[in-house]
Each structure stands twice: as structure tokens, then as C-alpha cells.
Amino acid sequence: MIAVVGPGDATDPVVLEAAERVGALLAAAGLQVVTGGLGGVMAAASRGAKSAGGSVVAMLPGDDVTAANEFADVIVATGLGQGRNVVIVRSADAVIAVGGSWGTLSEVAIARRLGRPVVWLHGWTVDGATDPIPIAETPEAAMAWLTATLSAE
């Protein structure tokens, strides 16, 4: 299972198109997608995964399963608020972050602390990091990085 994380309020068409393409590439590779289940990048990645015949797990921050985007197959209403970011990352074998926000940064940081592979597409750079986060320029590059990283483990 691969987590696709990013801002729920993203409106940049470049970021949303990238997230949708990432979801489609993951599904085409036979990988299950897990997201935070809401809008923006999460909905775009979920839409992409569904369009390629994949399945999507939505880890919602609240208690209301009806808050999930329409592309979720499995909905988990965690009731944990932002704490659900830990559940998303712990559920995944790797993380692809698309776009930047404080919530996305927290998921990237959690992934790094837990030793989960993470790559960032259209995201932030973290100045001063002694172990920089890999940056992908395209969804295909993110997928190539993911494939190489997971096969090396």
C-alpha cells in the first residue's frame, strides 16, 4: 500500500493533475492507494487510482464516513484529527507527497521518522536537512523512484 499525501485544499491544476497521474500509475502497477480521504490532492490521487482500476483506502480525520471523497473503496473514520496522519503513514510501505502544506510536511516528517521511503513531487524543500527528501519532477519520475526504492529493500 502506498500513501499519496498532499493538501486537501489544493487548487493548482499542475499539482492536481500530478496527483491524479500518480494515483493512476500506482493502480496500474497493482499497488493499493491510501490517502486522507478528503479533497484536493487526496481526491485527485483517488480519482486516478480508480480510473486505472485500483482501490483506495481513505483514512478520515473525523468520525463522519460521508466526508470521504467519492473514489474511496474502504473508509476509515479515525476520529483522530491530524493524528490520522500517523495512521496513513504507518499503513503505507512508502509515501508519495504531492504539493506542499503544513499537513503534508507533517506526513513527510512522520514517514522519515518511521523509516518509510518518501519522495516529494511539487513540494517544499527542507533547508538544512542532513538527509534530504528526494524530489521528483514528474509523476513518472516519482514512480520510478518508488519502484527502485522498494525493489532495493
PDB file of C-alpha atoms in Angstrom, residues 1-4 22-37 42-59 69-75:
ATOM      1  CA  MET A   1       0.000   0.000   0.000  1.00  0.00           C
ATOM      2  CA  ILE A   2       1.349   3.408  -0.989  1.00  0.00           C
ATOM      3  CA  ALA A   3       0.259   6.652   0.667  1.00  0.00           C
ATOM      4  CA  VAL A   4      -0.363   9.665  -1.530  1.00  0.00           C
ATOM      5  CA  VAL A  22       0.407   9.308  -9.515  1.00  0.00           C
ATOM      6  CA  GLY A  23      -2.772   7.519  -8.414  1.00  0.00           C
ATOM      7  CA  ALA A  24      -3.242   6.043 -11.892  1.00  0.00           C
ATOM      8  CA  LEU A  25       0.388   4.876 -12.107  1.00  0.00           C
ATOM      9  CA  LEU A  26       0.194   3.232  -8.687  1.00  0.00           C
ATOM     10  CA  ALA A  27      -3.021   1.402  -9.564  1.00  0.00           C
ATOM     11  CA  ALA A  28      -1.640   0.318 -12.946  1.00  0.00           C
ATOM     12  CA  ALA A  29       1.306  -1.206 -11.070  1.00  0.00           C
ATOM     13  CA  GLY A  30      -1.095  -3.181  -8.872  1.00  0.00           C
ATOM     14  CA  LEU A  31      -0.490  -1.092  -5.766  1.00  0.00           C
ATOM     15  CA  GLN A  32      -3.235  -0.037  -3.379  1.00  0.00           C
ATOM     16  CA  VAL A  33      -3.508   3.674  -2.596  1.00  0.00           C
ATOM     17  CA  VAL A  34      -4.148   5.149   0.851  1.00  0.00           C
ATOM     18  CA  THR A  35      -4.971   8.832   1.324  1.00  0.00           C
ATOM     19  CA  GLY A  36      -6.539  11.096   3.908  1.00  0.00           C
ATOM     20  CA  GLY A  37      -9.805  10.632   2.041  1.00  0.00           C
ATOM     21  CA  MET A  42      -6.319  13.226  -1.891  1.00  0.00           C
ATOM     22  CA  ALA A  43      -9.344  13.231  -4.206  1.00  0.00           C
ATOM     23  CA  ALA A  44      -7.205  13.642  -7.326  1.00  0.00           C
ATOM     24  CA  ALA A  45      -4.957  10.683  -6.434  1.00  0.00           C
ATOM     25  CA  SER A  46      -8.015   8.610  -5.560  1.00  0.00           C
ATOM     26  CA  ARG A  47      -9.706   9.513  -8.863  1.00  0.00           C
ATOM     27  CA  GLY A  48      -6.560   8.496 -10.738  1.00  0.00           C
ATOM     28  CA  ALA A  49      -6.321   5.175  -8.930  1.00  0.00           C
ATOM     29  CA  LYS A  50      -9.978   4.384  -9.591  1.00  0.00           C
ATOM     30  CA  SER A  51      -9.676   5.352 -13.268  1.00  0.00           C
ATOM     31  CA  ALA A  52      -6.904   2.760 -13.623  1.00  0.00           C
ATOM     32  CA  GLY A  53      -8.910   0.031 -11.886  1.00  0.00           C
ATOM     33  CA  GLY A  54      -7.248   0.351  -8.490  1.00  0.00           C
ATOM     34  CA  SER A  55      -8.614   0.511  -4.984  1.00  0.00           C
ATOM     35  CA  VAL A  56      -8.384   3.344  -2.481  1.00  0.00           C
ATOM     36  CA  VAL A  57      -8.356   3.397   1.308  1.00  0.00           C
ATOM     37  CA  ALA A  58      -9.467   6.693   2.892  1.00  0.00           C
ATOM     38  CA  MET A  59      -8.259   7.495   6.425  1.00  0.00           C
ATOM     39  CA  ASN A  69     -14.404  11.647  -1.438  1.00  0.00           C
ATOM     40  CA  GLU A  70     -16.442   9.609  -3.887  1.00  0.00           C
ATOM     41  CA  PHE A  71     -13.488   7.492  -5.042  1.00  0.00           C
ATOM     42  CA  ALA A  72     -12.786   5.707  -1.737  1.00  0.00           C
ATOM     43  CA  ASP A  73     -13.396   1.958  -1.567  1.00  0.00           C
ATOM     44  CA  VAL A  74     -12.575   1.485   2.113  1.00  0.00           C
ATOM     45  CA  ILE A  75     -13.350   4.340   4.502  1.00  0.00           C
TER      46      ILE A  75
END
